[in-house]
Amino acid sequence: MTTPLEEEIRLLIAAEGPMPVSRYMALCLGHPRHGYYVTRDPLGARGDFTTAPEISQMFGELIGLWAVAAWQQMGMPDPFRLVELGPGRGTLMADALRAARLVPAFGAAARIHLVETSPVLRKAQARALAAHEERTGERVSWHARIEDVPAGPAIVLANEFLDALPVDQYVWTGAGWHERKVGIGAQGQLTFGLDTAPSRMAPALAAHLPPPAPGAVLEVMESGPARALAGRIAAEGGIALAIDYGHAGGHGDTLQALKAHRFADPLADPGEADLTAHVDFARLALLGREAGLKAFGPLEQGDFLARLGLAARADRLMRDAAPNAAAAVAAAVRRLAGTGDGEMGRLFKVLALAHPHLGTPPAFDPSEEFTR
Ligand code: SAH
């Protein structure tokens, strides 16, 4: 069984030759008719994966309070843009806005901008934020790209957004970095192969890494969205908070497919599985610094949430809850902040990119500025 998108990818490869991993990933996730995010809501128990805001309301609430503190540090601009990249079902933003009602001036000054390509998820976001629109009379705006968000100081939130950006991969053969491409194998199946000529771009991209062993994989995230984000904050003021699973630089193939909460073969069923790569926070920090921003972190998600008061928030919820619900709150705390297998506290990292006038962002320490 081949998917409709696989047919199309085969035709493209037959016409143009093997395609970069980033092109393959972009088609799988964003193809206008068959792309994974275009055709479905992938989140939740019946979908393919679950994210922190879907695990517990505490996640979005704490991020909302962080945003209030960041806004106060920015000098309480009114209006300002509260932007979310890839908002999924809109749960994080809805929880954040509800928690932020503690400081009514924040909500009154916030103009909500969602950057989202999926028509299915835009609908879910509209439902999640209908109560906010009703209460404030403010309309939420949607955009396809960061570049389309109107000017002005901004607080930008991105949870599990950067992992969906296409990556290119290069393999060290001992003689050079050779780009990995998706081609057609001897049995007619989609297969990975290497360019015979070494890449001319890769050596510069690998320059900050230790010398590779043969077989090492260099993975490079598409830089357009990160550059657009950083350039905007440098020009207009504000801060961005990126939360994702990832690392702070190194070698490794992290391209993975998830289907029905299980790992799958990234080349099987194109368009039917979620494809992601771990975020290279060192590169993100570097792109921010190149634009003139200061980078802080990456902190582990568990530490970040602890600093924002996860324990106190959980206690408060448990005090008012029935025994079953209290156990669910305790389980959510472990899932979000625990450091064991399958828990997010250590695997997920938090990086802030701040305008240099802002100082050290809330929940970060001056010693945590990324200066590598
Ligand atoms: N932040 C949400 C959803 C994460 S899933 C949560 O934590 O639950 C990734 C989100 O990014 C989805 O909303 C998806 O549609 C969106 N997305 C993926 N690639 C995108 C792109 N290139 N531009 C805009 N949105 C994108």
CSV table of C-alpha atoms and ligand atoms in Angstrom, one decimal:
chain,number,residue,atom,x,y,z
A,1,MET,CA,0.0,0.0,0.0
A,2,THR,CA,1.5,3.3,-1.0
A,3,THR,CA,0.0,6.6,0.2
A,4,PRO,CA,-1.1,9.2,-2.4
A,5,LEU,CA,1.8,11.4,-1.3
A,6,GLU,CA,4.3,8.5,-1.8
A,7,GLU,CA,3.1,8.4,-5.5
A,8,GLU,CA,3.9,12.0,-5.8
A,9,ILE,CA,7.3,11.8,-4.1
A,10,ARG,CA,8.2,8.9,-6.5
A,11,LEU,CA,7.3,11.0,-9.5
A,12,LEU,CA,9.4,13.9,-8.2
A,13,ILE,CA,12.4,11.7,-7.6
A,14,ALA,CA,12.1,10.1,-11.0
A,15,ALA,CA,12.0,13.5,-12.6
A,16,GLU,CA,14.6,15.4,-10.5
A,17,GLY,CA,16.7,12.7,-8.7
A,18,PRO,CA,17.0,12.0,-5.0
A,19,MET,CA,15.6,14.7,-2.7
A,20,PRO,CA,17.1,16.4,0.4
A,21,VAL,CA,15.7,15.2,3.7
A,22,SER,CA,14.3,18.7,4.3
A,23,ARG,CA,12.2,18.5,1.1
A,24,TYR,CA,10.9,15.1,2.0
A,25,MET,CA,10.0,16.3,5.5
A,26,ALA,CA,8.3,19.5,4.2
A,27,LEU,CA,6.2,17.5,1.8
A,28,CYS,CA,5.2,14.9,4.4
A,29,LEU,CA,4.1,17.6,6.9
A,30,GLY,CA,2.9,20.4,4.7
A,31,HIS,CA,1.9,19.2,1.3
A,32,PRO,CA,-1.2,21.3,0.4
A,33,ARG,CA,-3.5,18.2,-0.1
A,34,HIS,CA,-1.8,15.2,1.5
A,35,GLY,CA,0.4,16.8,4.2
A,36,TYR,CA,0.2,15.3,7.7
A,37,TYR,CA,-0.7,18.6,9.4
A,38,VAL,CA,-3.0,19.7,6.6
A,39,THR,CA,-5.3,16.7,6.8
A,40,ARG,CA,-5.8,16.0,10.6
A,41,ASP,CA,-5.6,17.0,14.2
A,42,PRO,CA,-2.7,14.8,15.3
A,43,LEU,CA,-3.0,15.5,19.1
A,44,GLY,CA,-4.4,13.5,22.0
A,45,ALA,CA,-5.1,9.9,22.9
A,46,ARG,CA,-6.7,9.1,19.5
A,47,GLY,CA,-4.1,11.0,17.6
A,48,ASP,CA,-0.4,10.3,17.2
A,49,PHE,CA,1.2,12.2,20.1
A,50,THR,CA,0.4,14.3,23.2
A,51,THR,CA,2.0,17.6,24.2
A,52,ALA,CA,2.6,19.3,27.5
A,53,PRO,CA,-0.4,21.7,27.3
A,54,GLU,CA,-2.7,18.7,26.5
A,55,ILE,CA,-1.4,16.8,29.5
A,56,SER,CA,-2.4,19.5,32.0
A,57,GLN,CA,-3.8,23.0,32.3
A,58,MET,CA,-0.9,23.8,34.7
A,59,PHE,CA,1.6,24.0,31.8
A,60,GLY,CA,-0.2,26.8,29.9
A,61,GLU,CA,-1.1,28.6,33.1
A,62,LEU,CA,2.5,28.8,34.3
A,63,ILE,CA,3.6,30.0,30.8
A,64,GLY,CA,0.9,32.6,31.0
A,65,LEU,CA,2.3,33.9,34.3
A,66,TRP,CA,5.8,33.9,32.8
A,67,ALA,CA,4.5,36.0,29.9
A,68,VAL,CA,3.0,38.5,32.4
A,69,ALA,CA,6.4,38.8,34.1
A,70,ALA,CA,8.1,39.2,30.7
A,71,TRP,CA,5.6,41.9,29.7
A,72,GLN,CA,6.2,43.8,33.0
A,73,GLN,CA,9.9,43.6,32.3
A,74,MET,CA,9.4,45.0,28.8
A,75,GLY,CA,7.8,48.1,30.4
A,76,MET,CA,4.1,47.0,29.9
A,77,PRO,CA,3.8,48.1,26.3
A,78,ASP,CA,0.1,48.6,25.3
A,79,PRO,CA,-0.7,47.2,22.8
A,80,PHE,CA,1.8,44.4,22.3
A,81,ARG,CA,1.6,41.2,20.2
A,82,LEU,CA,1.2,37.9,22.1
A,83,VAL,CA,2.2,35.4,19.4
A,84,GLU,CA,2.2,31.6,19.4
A,85,LEU,CA,3.9,29.5,16.7
A,86,GLY,CA,2.1,26.2,15.9
A,87,PRO,CA,-0.6,26.5,18.6
A,88,GLY,CA,-2.0,23.0,18.1
A,89,ARG,CA,-5.5,23.0,19.6
A,90,GLY,CA,-5.1,26.4,21.2
A,91,THR,CA,-4.9,24.9,24.7
A,92,LEU,CA,-1.7,26.6,25.8
A,93,MET,CA,-2.9,30.0,24.7
A,94,ALA,CA,-6.4,29.6,26.3
A,95,ASP,CA,-4.8,28.4,29.6
A,96,ALA,CA,-2.2,31.2,29.6
A,97,LEU,CA,-4.8,33.9,29.0
A,98,ARG,CA,-7.0,32.6,31.8
A,99,ALA,CA,-4.1,32.6,34.3
A,100,ALA,CA,-3.0,36.0,33.1
A,101,ARG,CA,-6.4,37.5,34.1
A,102,LEU,CA,-4.7,38.0,37.5
A,103,VAL,CA,-3.2,41.1,35.8
A,104,PRO,CA,-6.1,42.5,33.8
A,105,ALA,CA,-3.9,45.2,32.0
A,106,PHE,CA,-1.9,42.4,30.4
A,107,GLY,CA,-5.0,40.9,28.7
A,108,ALA,CA,-6.2,44.3,27.7
A,109,ALA,CA,-2.9,45.1,26.0
A,110,ALA,CA,-2.4,41.8,24.3
A,111,ARG,CA,-3.2,41.3,20.6
A,112,ILE,CA,-3.3,37.6,19.9
A,113,HIS,CA,-1.6,36.3,16.8
A,114,LEU,CA,-1.4,32.7,15.9
A,115,VAL,CA,1.0,31.4,13.3
A,116,GLU,CA,-0.5,28.2,11.9
A,117,THR,CA,-0.6,26.4,8.6
A,118,SER,CA,-3.1,23.7,9.3
A,119,PRO,CA,-6.8,24.5,8.5
A,120,VAL,CA,-8.0,21.7,10.8
A,121,LEU,CA,-6.0,23.1,13.8
A,122,ARG,CA,-7.0,26.7,13.0
A,123,LYS,CA,-10.6,25.6,13.6
A,124,ALA,CA,-9.7,24.0,16.9
A,125,GLN,CA,-7.8,27.1,18.0
A,126,ALA,CA,-10.8,29.3,17.1
A,127,ARG,CA,-13.0,27.1,19.4
A,128,ALA,CA,-10.5,27.2,22.2
A,129,LEU,CA,-10.2,31.0,22.1
A,130,ALA,CA,-13.9,31.8,21.5
A,131,ALA,CA,-14.4,32.5,25.2
A,132,HIS,CA,-11.5,35.0,25.2
A,133,GLU,CA,-12.9,36.8,22.2
A,134,GLU,CA,-16.3,36.9,23.7
A,135,ARG,CA,-15.0,38.2,27.0
A,136,THR,CA,-12.6,40.9,25.6
A,137,GLY,CA,-14.2,41.8,22.3
A,138,GLU,CA,-10.7,41.3,20.8
A,139,ARG,CA,-10.4,39.2,17.6
A,140,VAL,CA,-7.6,36.6,17.3
A,141,SER,CA,-5.6,36.8,14.1
A,142,TRP,CA,-4.1,33.9,12.1
A,143,HIS,CA,-1.0,34.0,9.9
A,144,ALA,CA,0.8,31.5,7.7
A,145,ARG,CA,4.3,32.8,8.5
A,146,ILE,CA,6.1,34.7,11.3
A,147,GLU,CA,6.9,37.4,8.8
A,148,ASP,CA,3.2,38.2,8.5
A,149,VAL,CA,2.6,39.1,12.1
A,150,PRO,CA,2.2,43.0,12.3
A,151,ALA,CA,5.0,45.2,13.7
A,152,GLY,CA,5.3,46.0,17.4
A,153,PRO,CA,6.9,44.5,20.6
A,154,ALA,CA,6.1,40.9,21.0
A,155,ILE,CA,6.1,37.9,23.3
A,156,VAL,CA,6.4,34.8,21.2
A,157,LEU,CA,5.7,31.3,22.5
A,158,ALA,CA,6.6,28.1,20.6
A,159,ASN,CA,6.0,24.7,22.2
A,160,GLU,CA,6.8,21.7,20.0
A,161,PHE,CA,6.9,24.0,16.9
A,162,LEU,CA,10.6,23.9,16.0
A,163,ASP,CA,10.8,20.1,16.0
A,164,ALA,CA,8.4,20.2,13.0
A,165,LEU,CA,10.8,22.4,10.9
A,166,PRO,CA,12.5,20.5,8.1
A,167,VAL,CA,16.1,19.4,8.6
A,168,ASP,CA,18.9,18.5,6.2
A,169,GLN,CA,21.3,15.7,7.1
A,170,TYR,CA,25.0,15.1,6.2
A,171,VAL,CA,27.0,12.0,6.9
A,172,TRP,CA,30.7,12.1,7.6
A,173,THR,CA,32.4,9.4,5.4
A,174,GLY,CA,35.9,10.1,6.5
A,175,ALA,CA,36.5,12.1,3.3
A,176,GLY,CA,33.8,14.7,3.8
A,177,TRP,CA,30.3,15.5,4.7
A,178,HIS,CA,27.9,13.9,2.2
A,179,GLU,CA,24.3,14.9,2.0
A,180,ARG,CA,21.7,12.3,2.8
A,181,LYS,CA,18.9,12.1,0.3
A,182,VAL,CA,15.7,10.2,-0.2
A,183,GLY,CA,15.8,8.1,-3.4
A,184,ILE,CA,14.3,4.9,-4.8
A,185,GLY,CA,16.0,1.6,-3.9
A,186,ALA,CA,16.6,-1.6,-5.9
A,187,GLN,CA,13.2,-3.0,-4.9
A,188,GLY,CA,11.4,0.2,-5.8
A,189,GLN,CA,11.1,1.3,-2.2
A,190,LEU,CA,11.9,4.8,-0.8
A,191,THR,CA,15.3,4.6,0.6
A,192,PHE,CA,18.1,6.9,2.1
A,193,GLY,CA,21.3,7.3,0.1
A,194,LEU,CA,24.3,9.7,0.1
A,195,ASP,CA,25.4,12.2,-2.5
A,196,THR,CA,28.6,11.0,-4.1
A,197,ALA,CA,30.1,14.5,-4.1
A,198,PRO,CA,30.8,16.0,-0.6
A,199,SER,CA,28.7,19.0,0.4
A,200,ARG,CA,30.3,22.4,0.2
A,201,MET,CA,28.0,23.9,2.8
A,202,ALA,CA,28.4,21.3,5.6
A,203,PRO,CA,31.9,22.0,6.7
A,204,ALA,CA,31.0,25.6,7.9
A,205,LEU,CA,27.9,24.2,9.6
A,206,ALA,CA,29.9,21.6,11.5
A,207,ALA,CA,32.8,24.0,12.4
A,208,HIS,CA,31.7,24.4,16.0
A,209,LEU,CA,31.4,20.7,16.7
A,210,PRO,CA,34.1,18.2,17.8
A,211,PRO,CA,35.8,16.2,15.0
A,212,PRO,CA,33.3,13.6,13.7
A,213,ALA,CA,33.8,9.8,13.6
A,214,PRO,CA,32.9,8.0,10.3
A,215,GLY,CA,29.1,7.6,10.1
A,216,ALA,CA,28.5,10.7,12.2
A,217,VAL,CA,25.3,12.6,11.2
A,218,LEU,CA,25.1,16.4,11.1
A,219,GLU,CA,21.5,17.6,11.2
A,220,VAL,CA,20.7,21.2,10.2
A,221,MET,CA,17.4,22.8,10.9
A,222,GLU,CA,15.9,25.0,8.2
A,223,SER,CA,16.9,28.4,9.5
A,224,GLY,CA,14.3,30.7,7.8
A,225,PRO,CA,11.7,30.8,10.5
A,226,ALA,CA,14.2,31.2,13.3
A,227,ARG,CA,16.0,34.0,11.5
A,228,ALA,CA,12.6,35.7,10.8
A,229,LEU,CA,11.7,35.4,14.5
A,230,ALA,CA,15.0,36.7,15.7
A,231,GLY,CA,15.1,39.6,13.2
A,232,ARG,CA,11.6,40.7,14.3
A,233,ILE,CA,12.4,40.7,18.0
A,234,ALA,CA,15.7,42.6,17.3
A,235,ALA,CA,13.8,45.2,15.3
A,236,GLU,CA,10.6,45.5,17.4
A,237,GLY,CA,11.5,44.4,20.9
A,238,GLY,CA,10.3,41.6,23.1
A,239,ILE,CA,11.2,38.0,23.7
A,240,ALA,CA,10.6,34.5,22.4
A,241,LEU,CA,10.4,31.3,24.4
A,242,ALA,CA,11.0,28.0,22.6
A,243,ILE,CA,10.2,24.8,24.3
A,244,ASP,CA,11.0,21.5,22.7
A,245,TYR,CA,12.9,18.2,22.9
A,246,GLY,CA,16.4,18.7,21.8
A,247,HIS,CA,20.0,19.1,22.7
A,248,ALA,CA,22.6,21.9,22.8
A,249,GLY,CA,24.8,20.8,19.8
A,250,GLY,CA,26.3,17.6,18.7
A,251,HIS,CA,26.1,14.9,16.0
A,252,GLY,CA,23.2,12.4,15.5
A,253,ASP,CA,20.3,11.4,13.4
A,254,THR,CA,17.2,12.4,15.3
A,255,LEU,CA,14.7,12.2,12.5
A,256,GLN,CA,11.8,10.3,13.8
A,257,ALA,CA,8.2,9.3,12.8
A,258,LEU,CA,5.4,8.8,15.3
A,259,LYS,CA,2.2,7.1,14.5
A,260,ALA,CA,-0.5,6.2,17.1
A,261,HIS,CA,2.0,7.0,19.9
A,262,ARG,CA,4.6,4.6,18.5
A,263,PHE,CA,7.9,5.1,16.6
A,264,ALA,CA,7.6,4.3,12.9
A,265,ASP,CA,9.9,4.2,9.9
A,266,PRO,CA,10.2,7.8,8.6
A,267,LEU,CA,10.0,6.5,5.0
A,268,ALA,CA,6.9,4.4,5.5
A,269,ASP,CA,3.5,6.0,4.8
A,270,PRO,CA,4.6,9.5,3.9
A,271,GLY,CA,1.9,12.0,5.0
A,272,GLU,CA,0.4,9.6,7.5
A,273,ALA,CA,2.9,9.9,10.3
A,274,ASP,CA,4.3,12.8,12.3
A,275,LEU,CA,7.9,13.5,11.4
A,276,THR,CA,10.1,15.5,13.7
A,277,ALA,CA,13.7,16.1,14.6
A,278,HIS,CA,15.3,17.1,17.9
A,279,VAL,CA,15.9,20.8,18.1
A,280,ASP,CA,19.5,22.0,18.1
A,281,PHE,CA,19.3,24.7,20.7
A,282,ALA,CA,22.9,25.8,20.2
A,283,ARG,CA,22.1,26.6,16.6
A,284,LEU,CA,18.9,28.4,17.6
A,285,ALA,CA,20.9,30.5,20.2
A,286,LEU,CA,23.5,31.2,17.5
A,287,LEU,CA,20.9,32.4,15.0
A,288,GLY,CA,19.4,34.7,17.7
A,289,ARG,CA,22.8,36.1,18.6
A,290,GLU,CA,23.6,36.7,15.0
A,291,ALA,CA,20.5,38.9,14.9
A,292,GLY,CA,21.6,40.9,18.0
A,293,LEU,CA,19.6,39.1,20.6
A,294,LYS,CA,20.7,37.5,23.9
A,295,ALA,CA,20.0,33.8,24.3
A,296,PHE,CA,19.3,32.2,27.7
A,297,GLY,CA,19.3,28.5,28.5
A,298,PRO,CA,18.6,25.9,27.4
A,299,LEU,CA,17.1,25.0,30.8
A,300,GLU,CA,15.5,21.6,31.4
A,301,GLN,CA,11.7,21.8,31.3
A,302,GLY,CA,11.5,20.3,34.8
A,303,ASP,CA,13.7,23.1,36.3
A,304,PHE,CA,11.9,25.8,34.3
A,305,LEU,CA,8.5,24.7,35.5
A,306,ALA,CA,9.8,24.3,39.1
A,307,ARG,CA,11.0,27.9,39.0
A,308,LEU,CA,7.6,29.1,37.8
A,309,GLY,CA,5.9,27.4,40.8
A,310,LEU,CA,4.7,24.1,39.5
A,311,ALA,CA,4.6,22.5,42.9
A,312,ALA,CA,2.5,25.3,44.5
A,313,ARG,CA,0.1,25.3,41.5
A,314,ALA,CA,-0.3,21.6,41.8
A,315,ASP,CA,-0.9,21.7,45.6
A,316,ARG,CA,-3.6,24.4,45.0
A,317,LEU,CA,-5.4,22.2,42.4
A,318,MET,CA,-5.1,19.1,44.5
A,319,ARG,CA,-6.6,20.8,47.6
A,320,ASP,CA,-9.8,21.5,45.7
A,321,ALA,CA,-10.0,18.2,43.9
A,322,ALA,CA,-11.7,14.8,44.4
A,323,PRO,CA,-9.2,12.0,45.1
A,324,ASN,CA,-9.2,10.8,41.5
A,325,ALA,CA,-8.6,14.2,40.1
A,326,ALA,CA,-5.9,14.8,42.7
A,327,ALA,CA,-4.0,11.7,41.6
A,328,ALA,CA,-4.3,12.9,38.0
A,329,VAL,CA,-2.7,16.2,39.0
A,330,ALA,CA,0.2,14.4,40.7
A,331,ALA,CA,0.6,12.2,37.6
A,332,ALA,CA,0.7,15.3,35.3
A,333,VAL,CA,3.4,16.9,37.5
A,334,ARG,CA,5.6,13.7,37.1
A,335,ARG,CA,4.9,13.6,33.3
A,336,LEU,CA,5.7,17.3,32.8
A,337,ALA,CA,8.7,17.6,35.1
A,338,GLY,CA,9.9,14.1,36.0
A,339,THR,CA,13.3,13.0,34.7
A,340,GLY,CA,12.5,9.3,34.2
A,341,ASP,CA,11.9,7.4,30.9
A,342,GLY,CA,8.9,8.8,29.0
A,343,GLU,CA,8.8,11.9,31.3
A,344,MET,CA,9.4,15.3,29.8
A,345,GLY,CA,11.4,17.1,32.6
A,346,ARG,CA,14.8,16.5,31.2
A,347,LEU,CA,14.2,15.6,27.5
A,348,PHE,CA,12.5,18.9,26.9
A,349,LYS,CA,14.4,22.2,27.0
A,350,VAL,CA,13.6,25.8,27.2
A,351,LEU,CA,15.5,28.6,25.4
A,352,ALA,CA,14.7,32.3,25.6
A,353,LEU,CA,15.8,34.8,22.9
A,354,ALA,CA,15.5,38.3,24.3
A,355,HIS,CA,16.0,41.8,23.0
A,356,PRO,CA,19.2,43.1,24.6
A,357,HIS,CA,17.4,45.9,26.4
A,358,LEU,CA,15.3,43.4,28.3
A,359,GLY,CA,17.9,42.1,30.7
A,360,THR,CA,17.7,38.6,32.1
A,361,PRO,CA,14.3,37.1,31.3
A,362,PRO,CA,12.0,35.9,34.1
A,363,ALA,CA,12.9,32.4,35.5
A,364,PHE,CA,16.4,32.6,34.1
A,365,ASP,CA,19.7,33.5,35.9
A,366,PRO,CA,22.3,35.9,34.4
A,367,SER,CA,24.8,33.0,34.5
A,368,GLU,CA,22.5,31.1,32.1
A,369,GLU,CA,23.1,33.4,29.2
A,370,PHE,CA,24.2,31.3,26.2
A,371,THR,CA,27.6,32.7,25.0
A,372,ARG,CA,29.2,29.8,23.3
B,1,SAH,N1,2.1,23.8,20.3
B,1,SAH,C1,1.0,22.8,20.3
B,1,SAH,C2,1.1,21.9,19.0
B,1,SAH,C3,2.4,21.2,18.6
B,1,SAH,S1,2.2,20.3,17.1
B,1,SAH,C4,1.1,21.9,21.5
B,1,SAH,O1,2.0,22.1,22.2
B,1,SAH,O2,0.1,21.2,21.7
B,1,SAH,C5,3.0,21.4,15.9
B,1,SAH,C6,2.1,22.6,15.6
B,1,SAH,O3,2.8,23.4,14.6
B,1,SAH,C7,0.8,22.3,14.9
B,1,SAH,O4,-0.1,23.3,15.3
B,1,SAH,C8,1.1,22.4,13.4
B,1,SAH,O5,0.0,22.5,12.6
B,1,SAH,C9,2.1,23.6,13.4
B,1,SAH,N2,3.0,23.7,12.3
B,1,SAH,C10,3.8,22.7,11.8
B,1,SAH,N3,4.6,23.2,10.9
B,1,SAH,C11,4.3,24.5,10.7
B,1,SAH,C12,4.7,25.6,9.9
B,1,SAH,N4,5.7,25.4,9.0
B,1,SAH,N5,4.2,26.8,10.0
B,1,SAH,C13,3.2,27.0,10.9
B,1,SAH,N6,2.7,26.1,11.7
B,1,SAH,C14,3.2,24.8,11.6
